CSV table of C-alpha atoms and ligand atoms in Angstrom, one decimal:
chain,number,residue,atom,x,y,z
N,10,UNK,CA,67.4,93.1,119.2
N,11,UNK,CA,65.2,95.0,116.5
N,12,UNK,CA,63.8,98.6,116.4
N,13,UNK,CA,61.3,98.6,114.3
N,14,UNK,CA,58.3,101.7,114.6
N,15,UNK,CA,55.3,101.6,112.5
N,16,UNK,CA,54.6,105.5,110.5
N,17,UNK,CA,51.9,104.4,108.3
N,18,UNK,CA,50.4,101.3,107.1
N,19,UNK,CA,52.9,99.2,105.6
N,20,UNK,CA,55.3,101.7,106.3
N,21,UNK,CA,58.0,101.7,109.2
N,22,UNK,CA,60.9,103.2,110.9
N,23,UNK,CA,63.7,101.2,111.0
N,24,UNK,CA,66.8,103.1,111.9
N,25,UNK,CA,69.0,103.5,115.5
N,26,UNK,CA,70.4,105.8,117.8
N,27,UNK,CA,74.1,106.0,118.1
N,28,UNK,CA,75.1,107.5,121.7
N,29,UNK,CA,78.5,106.5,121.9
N,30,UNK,CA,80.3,108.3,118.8
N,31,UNK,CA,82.2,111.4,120.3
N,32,UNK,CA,82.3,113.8,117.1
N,33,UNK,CA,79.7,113.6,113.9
N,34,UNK,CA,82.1,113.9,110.9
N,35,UNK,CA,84.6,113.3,113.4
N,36,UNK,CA,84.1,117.4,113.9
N,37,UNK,CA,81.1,117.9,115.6
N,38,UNK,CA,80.1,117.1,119.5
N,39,UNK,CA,77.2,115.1,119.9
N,40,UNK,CA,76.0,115.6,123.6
N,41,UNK,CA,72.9,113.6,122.7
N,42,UNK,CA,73.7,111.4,120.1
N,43,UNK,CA,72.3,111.4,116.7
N,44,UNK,CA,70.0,108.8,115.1
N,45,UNK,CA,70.7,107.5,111.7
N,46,UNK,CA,67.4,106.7,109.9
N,47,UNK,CA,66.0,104.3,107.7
N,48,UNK,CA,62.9,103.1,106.5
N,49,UNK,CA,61.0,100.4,104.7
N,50,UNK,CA,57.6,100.0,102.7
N,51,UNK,CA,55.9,96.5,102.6
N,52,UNK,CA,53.5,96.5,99.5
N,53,UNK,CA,53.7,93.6,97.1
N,54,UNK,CA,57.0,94.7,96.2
N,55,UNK,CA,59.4,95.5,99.3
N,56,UNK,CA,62.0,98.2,99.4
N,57,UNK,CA,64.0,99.6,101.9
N,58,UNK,CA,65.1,103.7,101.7
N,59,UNK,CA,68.6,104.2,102.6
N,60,UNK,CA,70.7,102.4,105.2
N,61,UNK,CA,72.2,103.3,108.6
N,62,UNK,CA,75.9,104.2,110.1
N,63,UNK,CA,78.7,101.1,110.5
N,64,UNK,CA,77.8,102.3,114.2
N,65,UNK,CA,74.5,100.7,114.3
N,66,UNK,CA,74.4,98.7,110.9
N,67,UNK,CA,74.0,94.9,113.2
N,68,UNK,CA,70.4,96.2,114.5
N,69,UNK,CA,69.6,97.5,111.4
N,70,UNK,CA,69.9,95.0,109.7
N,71,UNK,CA,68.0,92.7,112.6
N,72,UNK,CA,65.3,95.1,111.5
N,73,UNK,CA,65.1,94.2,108.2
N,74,UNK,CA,65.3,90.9,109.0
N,75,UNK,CA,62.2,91.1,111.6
N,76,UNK,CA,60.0,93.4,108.9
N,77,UNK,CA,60.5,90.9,106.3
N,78,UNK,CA,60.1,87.7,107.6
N,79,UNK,CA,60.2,85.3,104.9
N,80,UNK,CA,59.9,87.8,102.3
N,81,UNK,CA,62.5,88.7,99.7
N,82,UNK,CA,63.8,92.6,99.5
N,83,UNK,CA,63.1,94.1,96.0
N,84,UNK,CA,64.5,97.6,95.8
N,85,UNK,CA,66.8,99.6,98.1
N,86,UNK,CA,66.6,103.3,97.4
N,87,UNK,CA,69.5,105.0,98.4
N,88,UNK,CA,68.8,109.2,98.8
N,89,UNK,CA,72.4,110.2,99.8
N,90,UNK,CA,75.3,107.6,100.0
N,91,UNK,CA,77.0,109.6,102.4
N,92,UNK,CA,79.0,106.7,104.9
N,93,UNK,CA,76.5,107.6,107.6
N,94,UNK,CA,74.1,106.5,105.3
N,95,UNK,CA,75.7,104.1,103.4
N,96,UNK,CA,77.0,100.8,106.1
N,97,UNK,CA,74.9,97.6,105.0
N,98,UNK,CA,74.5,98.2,101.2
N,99,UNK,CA,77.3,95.6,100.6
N,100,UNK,CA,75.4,92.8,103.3
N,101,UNK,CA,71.9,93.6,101.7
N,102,UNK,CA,73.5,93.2,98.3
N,103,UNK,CA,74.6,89.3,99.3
N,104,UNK,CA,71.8,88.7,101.2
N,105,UNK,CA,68.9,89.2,98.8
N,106,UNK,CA,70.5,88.0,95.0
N,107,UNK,CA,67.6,89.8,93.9
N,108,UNK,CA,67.8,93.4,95.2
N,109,UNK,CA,67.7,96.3,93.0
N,110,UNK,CA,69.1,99.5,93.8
N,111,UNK,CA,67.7,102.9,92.9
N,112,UNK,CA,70.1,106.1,92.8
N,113,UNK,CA,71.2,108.6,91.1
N,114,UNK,CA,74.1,108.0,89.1
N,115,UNK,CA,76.1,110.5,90.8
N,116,UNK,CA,75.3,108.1,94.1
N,117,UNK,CA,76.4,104.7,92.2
N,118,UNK,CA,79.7,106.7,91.3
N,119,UNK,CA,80.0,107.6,94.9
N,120,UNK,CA,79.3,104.3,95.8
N,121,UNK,CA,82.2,102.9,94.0
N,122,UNK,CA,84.5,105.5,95.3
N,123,UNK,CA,84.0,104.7,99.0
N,124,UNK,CA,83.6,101.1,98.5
N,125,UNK,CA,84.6,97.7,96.6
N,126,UNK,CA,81.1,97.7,95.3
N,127,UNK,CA,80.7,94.9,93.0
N,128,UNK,CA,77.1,94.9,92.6
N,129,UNK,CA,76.7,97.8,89.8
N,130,UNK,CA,74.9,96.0,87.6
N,131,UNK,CA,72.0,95.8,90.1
N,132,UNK,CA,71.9,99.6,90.7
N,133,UNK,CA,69.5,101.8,88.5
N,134,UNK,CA,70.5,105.3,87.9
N,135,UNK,CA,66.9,107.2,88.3
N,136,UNK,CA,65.9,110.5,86.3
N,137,UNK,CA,64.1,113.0,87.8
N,138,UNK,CA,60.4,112.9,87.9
N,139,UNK,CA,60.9,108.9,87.5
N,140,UNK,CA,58.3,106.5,89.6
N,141,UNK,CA,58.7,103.4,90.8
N,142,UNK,CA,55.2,101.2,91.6
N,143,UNK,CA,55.6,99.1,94.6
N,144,UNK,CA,52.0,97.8,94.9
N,145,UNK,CA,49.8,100.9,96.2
N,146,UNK,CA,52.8,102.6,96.8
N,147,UNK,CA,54.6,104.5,94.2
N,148,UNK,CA,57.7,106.5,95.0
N,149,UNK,CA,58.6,109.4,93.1
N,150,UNK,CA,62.3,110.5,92.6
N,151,UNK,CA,63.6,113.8,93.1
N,152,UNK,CA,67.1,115.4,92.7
N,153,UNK,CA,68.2,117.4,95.3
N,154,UNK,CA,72.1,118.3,94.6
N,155,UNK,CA,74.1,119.6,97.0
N,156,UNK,CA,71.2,119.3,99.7
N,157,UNK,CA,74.3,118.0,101.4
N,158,UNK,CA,76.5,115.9,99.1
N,159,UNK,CA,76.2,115.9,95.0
N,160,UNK,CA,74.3,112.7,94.3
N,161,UNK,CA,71.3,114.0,96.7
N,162,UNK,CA,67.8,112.8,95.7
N,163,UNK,CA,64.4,113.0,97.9
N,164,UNK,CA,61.6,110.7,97.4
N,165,UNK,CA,57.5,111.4,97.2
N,166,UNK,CA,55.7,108.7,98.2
N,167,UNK,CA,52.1,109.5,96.5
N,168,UNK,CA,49.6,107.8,98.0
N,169,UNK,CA,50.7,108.7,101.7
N,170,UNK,CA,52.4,112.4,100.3
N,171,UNK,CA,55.1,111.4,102.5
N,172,UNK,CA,58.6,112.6,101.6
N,173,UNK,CA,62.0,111.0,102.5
N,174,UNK,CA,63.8,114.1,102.8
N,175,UNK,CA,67.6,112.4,103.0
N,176,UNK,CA,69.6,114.8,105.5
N,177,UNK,CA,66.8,117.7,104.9
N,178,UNK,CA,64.8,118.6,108.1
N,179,UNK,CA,67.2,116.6,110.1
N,180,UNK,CA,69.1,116.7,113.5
N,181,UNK,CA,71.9,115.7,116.1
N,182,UNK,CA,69.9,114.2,119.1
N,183,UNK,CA,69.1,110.5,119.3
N,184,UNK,CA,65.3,109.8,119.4
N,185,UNK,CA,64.2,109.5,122.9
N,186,UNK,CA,61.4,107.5,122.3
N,187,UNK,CA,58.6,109.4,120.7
N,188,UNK,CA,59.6,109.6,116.5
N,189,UNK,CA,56.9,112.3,115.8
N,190,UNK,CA,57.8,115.9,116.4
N,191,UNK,CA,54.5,116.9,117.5
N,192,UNK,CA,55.1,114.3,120.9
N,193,UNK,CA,57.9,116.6,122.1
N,194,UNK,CA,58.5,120.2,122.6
N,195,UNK,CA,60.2,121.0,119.2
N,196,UNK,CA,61.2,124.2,119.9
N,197,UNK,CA,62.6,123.9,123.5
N,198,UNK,CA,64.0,120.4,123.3
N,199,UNK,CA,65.3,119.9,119.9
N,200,UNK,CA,65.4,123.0,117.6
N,201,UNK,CA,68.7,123.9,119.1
N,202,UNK,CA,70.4,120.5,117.8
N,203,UNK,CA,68.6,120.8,114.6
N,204,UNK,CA,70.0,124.2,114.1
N,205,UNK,CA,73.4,123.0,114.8
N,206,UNK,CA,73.2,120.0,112.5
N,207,UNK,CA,71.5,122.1,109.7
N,208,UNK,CA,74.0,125.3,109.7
N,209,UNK,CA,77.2,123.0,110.4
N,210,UNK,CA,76.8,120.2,107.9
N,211,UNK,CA,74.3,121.6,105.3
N,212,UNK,CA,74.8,125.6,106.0
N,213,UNK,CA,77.5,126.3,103.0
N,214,UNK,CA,74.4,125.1,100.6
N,215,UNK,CA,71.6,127.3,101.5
N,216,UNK,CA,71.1,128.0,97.2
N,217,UNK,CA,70.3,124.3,96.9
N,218,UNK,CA,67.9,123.9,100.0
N,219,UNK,CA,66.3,126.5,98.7
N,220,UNK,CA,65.7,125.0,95.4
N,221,UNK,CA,64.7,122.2,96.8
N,222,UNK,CA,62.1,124.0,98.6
N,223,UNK,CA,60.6,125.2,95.9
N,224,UNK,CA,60.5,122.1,94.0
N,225,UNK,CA,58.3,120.6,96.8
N,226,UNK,CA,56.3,124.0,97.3
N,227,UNK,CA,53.5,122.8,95.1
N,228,UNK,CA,53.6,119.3,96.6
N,229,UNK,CA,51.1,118.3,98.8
N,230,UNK,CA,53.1,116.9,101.9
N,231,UNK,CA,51.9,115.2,104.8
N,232,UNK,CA,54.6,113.8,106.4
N,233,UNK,CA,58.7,114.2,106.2
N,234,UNK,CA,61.1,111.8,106.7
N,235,UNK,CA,64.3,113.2,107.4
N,236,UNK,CA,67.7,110.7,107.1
N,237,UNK,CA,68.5,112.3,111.3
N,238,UNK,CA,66.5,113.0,114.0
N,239,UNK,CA,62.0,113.5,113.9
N,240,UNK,CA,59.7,112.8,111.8
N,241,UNK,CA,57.0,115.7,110.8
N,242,UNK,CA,53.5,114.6,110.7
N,243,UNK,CA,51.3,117.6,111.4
N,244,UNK,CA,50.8,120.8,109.8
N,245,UNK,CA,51.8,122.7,112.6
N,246,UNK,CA,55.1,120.8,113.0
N,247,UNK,CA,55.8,120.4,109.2
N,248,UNK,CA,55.3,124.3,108.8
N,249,UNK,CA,57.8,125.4,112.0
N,250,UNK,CA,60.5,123.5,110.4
N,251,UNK,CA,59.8,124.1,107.0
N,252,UNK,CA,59.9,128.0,107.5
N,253,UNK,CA,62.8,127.3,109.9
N,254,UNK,CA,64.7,126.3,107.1
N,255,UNK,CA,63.6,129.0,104.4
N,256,UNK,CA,65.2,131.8,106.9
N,257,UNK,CA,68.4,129.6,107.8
N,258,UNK,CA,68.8,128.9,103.8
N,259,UNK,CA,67.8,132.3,103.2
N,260,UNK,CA,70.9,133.5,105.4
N,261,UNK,CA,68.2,135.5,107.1
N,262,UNK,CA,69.3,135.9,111.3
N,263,UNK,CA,66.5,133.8,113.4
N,264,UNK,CA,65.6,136.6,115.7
N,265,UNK,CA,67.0,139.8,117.5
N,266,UNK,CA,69.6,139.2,119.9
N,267,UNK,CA,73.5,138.9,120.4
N,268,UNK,CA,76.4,136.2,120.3
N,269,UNK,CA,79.8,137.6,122.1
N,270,UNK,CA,82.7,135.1,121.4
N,271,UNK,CA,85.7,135.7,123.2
N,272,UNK,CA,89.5,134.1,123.1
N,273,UNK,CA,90.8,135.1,126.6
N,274,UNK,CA,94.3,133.9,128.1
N,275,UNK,CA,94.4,135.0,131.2
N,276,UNK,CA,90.8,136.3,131.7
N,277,UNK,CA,90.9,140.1,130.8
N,278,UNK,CA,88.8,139.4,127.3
N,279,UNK,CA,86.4,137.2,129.2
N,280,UNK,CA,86.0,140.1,131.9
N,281,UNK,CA,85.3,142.7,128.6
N,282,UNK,CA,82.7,140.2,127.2
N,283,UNK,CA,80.9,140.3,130.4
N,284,UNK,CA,80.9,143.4,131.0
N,285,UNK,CA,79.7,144.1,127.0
N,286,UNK,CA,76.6,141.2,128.4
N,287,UNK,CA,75.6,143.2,131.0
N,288,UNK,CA,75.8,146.4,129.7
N,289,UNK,CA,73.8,145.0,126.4
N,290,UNK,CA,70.8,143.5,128.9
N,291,UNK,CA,71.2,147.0,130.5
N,292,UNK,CA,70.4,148.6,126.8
N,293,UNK,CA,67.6,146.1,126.3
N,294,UNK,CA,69.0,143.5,124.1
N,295,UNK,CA,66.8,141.1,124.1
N,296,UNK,CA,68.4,137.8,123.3
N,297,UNK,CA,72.3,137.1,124.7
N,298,UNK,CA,74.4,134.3,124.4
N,299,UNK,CA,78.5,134.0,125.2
N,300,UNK,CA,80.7,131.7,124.2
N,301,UNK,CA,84.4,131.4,124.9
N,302,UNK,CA,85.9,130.0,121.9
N,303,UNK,CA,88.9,127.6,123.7
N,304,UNK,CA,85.8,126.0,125.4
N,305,UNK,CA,82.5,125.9,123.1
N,306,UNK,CA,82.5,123.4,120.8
N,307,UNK,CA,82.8,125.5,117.4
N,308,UNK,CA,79.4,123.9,115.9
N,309,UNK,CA,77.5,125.6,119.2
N,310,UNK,CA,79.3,128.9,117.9
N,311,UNK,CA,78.9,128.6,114.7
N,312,UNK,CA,74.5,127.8,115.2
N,313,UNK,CA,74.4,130.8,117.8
N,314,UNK,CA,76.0,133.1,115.3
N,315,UNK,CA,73.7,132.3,112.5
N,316,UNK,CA,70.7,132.1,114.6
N,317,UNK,CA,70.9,136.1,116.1
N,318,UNK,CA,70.9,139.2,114.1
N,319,UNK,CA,74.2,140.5,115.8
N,320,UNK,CA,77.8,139.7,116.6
N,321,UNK,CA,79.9,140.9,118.8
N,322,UNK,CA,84.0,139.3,118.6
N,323,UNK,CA,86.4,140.3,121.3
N,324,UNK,CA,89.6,139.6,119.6
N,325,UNK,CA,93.0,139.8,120.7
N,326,UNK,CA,96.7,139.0,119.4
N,327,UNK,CA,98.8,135.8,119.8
N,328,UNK,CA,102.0,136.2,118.8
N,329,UNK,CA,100.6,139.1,116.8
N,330,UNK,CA,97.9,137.5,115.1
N,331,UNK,CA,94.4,136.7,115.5
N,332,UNK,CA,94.0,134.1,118.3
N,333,UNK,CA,94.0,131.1,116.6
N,334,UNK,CA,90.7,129.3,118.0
N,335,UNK,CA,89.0,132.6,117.0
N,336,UNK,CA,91.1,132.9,113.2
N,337,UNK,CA,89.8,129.3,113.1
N,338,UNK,CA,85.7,130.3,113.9
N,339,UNK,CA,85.9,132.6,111.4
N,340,UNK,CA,87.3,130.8,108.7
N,341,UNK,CA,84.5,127.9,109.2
N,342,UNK,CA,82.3,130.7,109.6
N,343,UNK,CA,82.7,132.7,106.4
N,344,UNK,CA,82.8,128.9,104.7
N,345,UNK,CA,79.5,128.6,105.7
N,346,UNK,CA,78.4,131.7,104.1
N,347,UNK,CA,78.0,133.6,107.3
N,348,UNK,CA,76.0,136.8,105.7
N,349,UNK,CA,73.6,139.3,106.5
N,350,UNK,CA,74.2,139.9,110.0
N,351,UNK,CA,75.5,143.1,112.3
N,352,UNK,CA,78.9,142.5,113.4
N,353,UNK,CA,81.1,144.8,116.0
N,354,UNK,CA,84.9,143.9,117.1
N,355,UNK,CA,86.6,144.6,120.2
N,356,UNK,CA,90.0,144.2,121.1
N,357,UNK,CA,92.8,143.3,123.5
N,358,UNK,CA,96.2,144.2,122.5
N,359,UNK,CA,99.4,144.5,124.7
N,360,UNK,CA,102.1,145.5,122.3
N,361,UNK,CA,101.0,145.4,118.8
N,362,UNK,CA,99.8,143.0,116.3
N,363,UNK,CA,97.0,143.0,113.8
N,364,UNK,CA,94.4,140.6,115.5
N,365,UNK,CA,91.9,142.7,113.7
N,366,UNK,CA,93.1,143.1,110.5
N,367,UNK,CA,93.0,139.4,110.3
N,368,UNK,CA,89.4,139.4,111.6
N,369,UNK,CA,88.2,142.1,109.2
N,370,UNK,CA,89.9,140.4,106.5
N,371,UNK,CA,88.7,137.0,106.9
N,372,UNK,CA,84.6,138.6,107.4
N,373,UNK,CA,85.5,140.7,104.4
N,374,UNK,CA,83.9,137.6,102.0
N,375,UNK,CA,80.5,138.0,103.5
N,376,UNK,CA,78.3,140.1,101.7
N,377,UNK,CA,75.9,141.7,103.9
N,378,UNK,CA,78.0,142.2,106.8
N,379,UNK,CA,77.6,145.6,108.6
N,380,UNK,CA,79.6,146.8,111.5
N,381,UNK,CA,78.5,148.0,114.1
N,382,UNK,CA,80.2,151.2,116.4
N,383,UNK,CA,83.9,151.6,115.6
N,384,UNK,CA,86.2,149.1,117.3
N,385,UNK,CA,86.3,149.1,121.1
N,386,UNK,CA,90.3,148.5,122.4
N,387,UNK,CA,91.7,147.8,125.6
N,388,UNK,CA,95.0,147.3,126.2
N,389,UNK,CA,95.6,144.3,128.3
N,390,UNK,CA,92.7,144.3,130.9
N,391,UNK,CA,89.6,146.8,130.9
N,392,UNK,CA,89.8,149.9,133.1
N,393,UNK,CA,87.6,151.5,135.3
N,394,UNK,CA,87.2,155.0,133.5
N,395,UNK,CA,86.7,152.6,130.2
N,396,UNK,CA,83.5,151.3,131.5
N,397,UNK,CA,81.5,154.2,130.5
N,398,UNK,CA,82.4,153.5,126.8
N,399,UNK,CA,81.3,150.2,126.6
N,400,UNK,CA,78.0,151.3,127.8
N,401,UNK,CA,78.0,153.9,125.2
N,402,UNK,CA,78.8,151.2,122.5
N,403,UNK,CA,76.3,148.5,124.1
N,404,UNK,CA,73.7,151.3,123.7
N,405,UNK,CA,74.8,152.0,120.1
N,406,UNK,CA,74.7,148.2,119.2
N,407,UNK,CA,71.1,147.7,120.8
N,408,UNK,CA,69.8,150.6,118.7
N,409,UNK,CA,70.8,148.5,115.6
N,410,UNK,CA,68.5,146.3,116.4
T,3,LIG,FE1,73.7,112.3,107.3
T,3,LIG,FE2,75.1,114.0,104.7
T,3,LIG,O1,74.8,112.6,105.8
């Protein structure tokens, strides 16, 4: 059964949700599924811009078959040949003898890599700047390296000033029926997922997003067309995201607030981080958000730690070392280029070990990492005449704000 959605004239939506993959990269939780996107132009020339995930690839390619009726496909414009993106090249390729492919040559390398791809001699490597003319439609190629993966190009479509993004301005979440984000409520029911695709998958390359950025700055755009998630169509909605991605590329923290992540074994850390919570909200921190890191998913973590200005980690040893789900977060962390933010360490020890160290170390590649208050330690499980302190260091944290 097809799923096709019209965007423009001429223009369509032809991608599909995927609610039954567990992990995206095999990594990442997807609570609400993702959507892999795709979409087509019909102008006197046809093309198609980028395909969908093996997941989905047999109603994709119903879609194509149900846009184009008895027509032939022309061009297929692959942005990012990533394998979410990339399932149903080889079955376009026998179906129309004619198809031409336009990437960059970085992609047709890539595509060779990941698959026995014997149709090179129909791809066209693409230079920046370079147009193709499908009829009234003319797309214009962009690079975009690194704006996930090497090979990464964007596309401008003139006469619309539409621009297929690749994974730029996507999202986890599979689209629940409205494709426009101006039909939902961006900020309550999706900016969280898009946060957690955007600093897990794409957050290590904040230089190149930037650059991109500017190289569409002076671009009149009326509509984006991300490779996950919503499309952008308003002015309103194009700006939110737009500036939502100039502060998480820029490193900069969303908004004031606190993440506590705890490793706990038999409670006493969790009981600390809840009582660092309460005291905070006491002190008037305005934003607050826990995580236990042997439950939360590490992506969750990871988003809530680059959305608020502050961190708090309540570490503790394991045979002498830093707990290893919390020596984990910080390694993805700091490989993310976790930066700029207010960080402050407590710790449960029982007999020794350097749980800290370890911590200290690992944050030491971040280069705008402050600490905050001088590390808090318990030994074992948080006494009563210790209480006091805590407040003391809440109230030194919130007036770091
Ligand atoms: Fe959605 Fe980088 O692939």
């Amino acid at each position: 059964m097809f799923n096709v959605r019209k965007i423009k004239e001429d223009i369509y939506y032809i991608g599909a949700n995927d609610r039954r993959l567990e992990k995206f990269e095999n990594m990442f939780t997807l609570p609400e599924g993702v959507s892999y996107n795709s979409y087509a132009i019909l102008d006197e020339k046809t093309a198609v811009l980028d395909t969908i995930d093996s997941s989905t690839v047999e109603v994709y390619l119903e879609n194509i078959r149900y846009i184009l009726k008895d027509r032939e496909l022309d061009y297929l414009i692959l942005h990012h040949v990533e394998p979410d993106h990339c399932a149903g090249v080889i079955e376009l390729c026998e179906k129309y003898p004619n198809l031409q492919i336009y990437a960059t040559k970085k992609a047709i390398d890539l595509l060779g890599q990941f698959y026995r791809f014997d149709y090179l001699d129909r791809c066209h490597a693409v230079s920046e700047g370079e147009e193709l003319c499908l009829g009234k439609r003319t797309l214009k190629f962009l690079t975009a390296p690194m704006v996930h993966w090497p090979e990464v190009m964007v596309s401008y479509e003139l006469s619309e000033q539409i621009l297929f993004t690749a994974d730029a301005f996507g999202s986890f979440k599979a689209v629940e029926g409205h494709l426009f984000a101006d039909q939902v409520n961006y900020e309550c029911d999706w900016l969280e997922e898009s946060r957690r695709y955007y600093i897990n998958i794409v957050g290590r390359q904040g230089a190149s997003v930037v650059r991109l950025l500017k190289k569409v700055e002076g671009i009149d755009v009326k509509m984006l067309c991300p490779l996950h998630g919503l499309v952008f169509r308003t002015p309103e909605t194009i700006q939110m995201i737009v500036e939502k991605y100039a502060k998480w590329a820029g490193y900069e923290p969303e908004e004031e607030g606190i993440t506590i992540v705890y490793g706990s074994m038999y409670n006493n850390s969790a009981l600390l981080a809840d009582f660092l919570a309460g005291a905070l909200a006491d002190a008037g921190m305005p934003k607050i958000r826990i995580h236990d890191i042997s439950k939360s998913d590490i992506s969750n973590v990871i988003a809530d730690a680059f959305r608020f200005s502050h961190l708090a980690l309540v570490c503790n040893n394991y045979n002498t070392e830093l707990y290893p789900k919390m020596d984990a977060l910080l390694r993805e962390m700091m490989m993310l280029n976790f930066d700029n933010r207010k960080v402050s360490i407590l710790y449960n020890m029982s007999w020794g070990g350097k749980a800290v160290e370890i911590a200290k170390d690992i944050l030491s590649s971040g280069k705008k990492i402050e600490y905050v208050g001088d590390v808090f330690k318990i030994v074992s499980s948080l006494k009563e005449e210790q209480k006091e302190e805590v407040e003391a260091f809440a109230k030194e944290i919130v007036a770091s704000l």
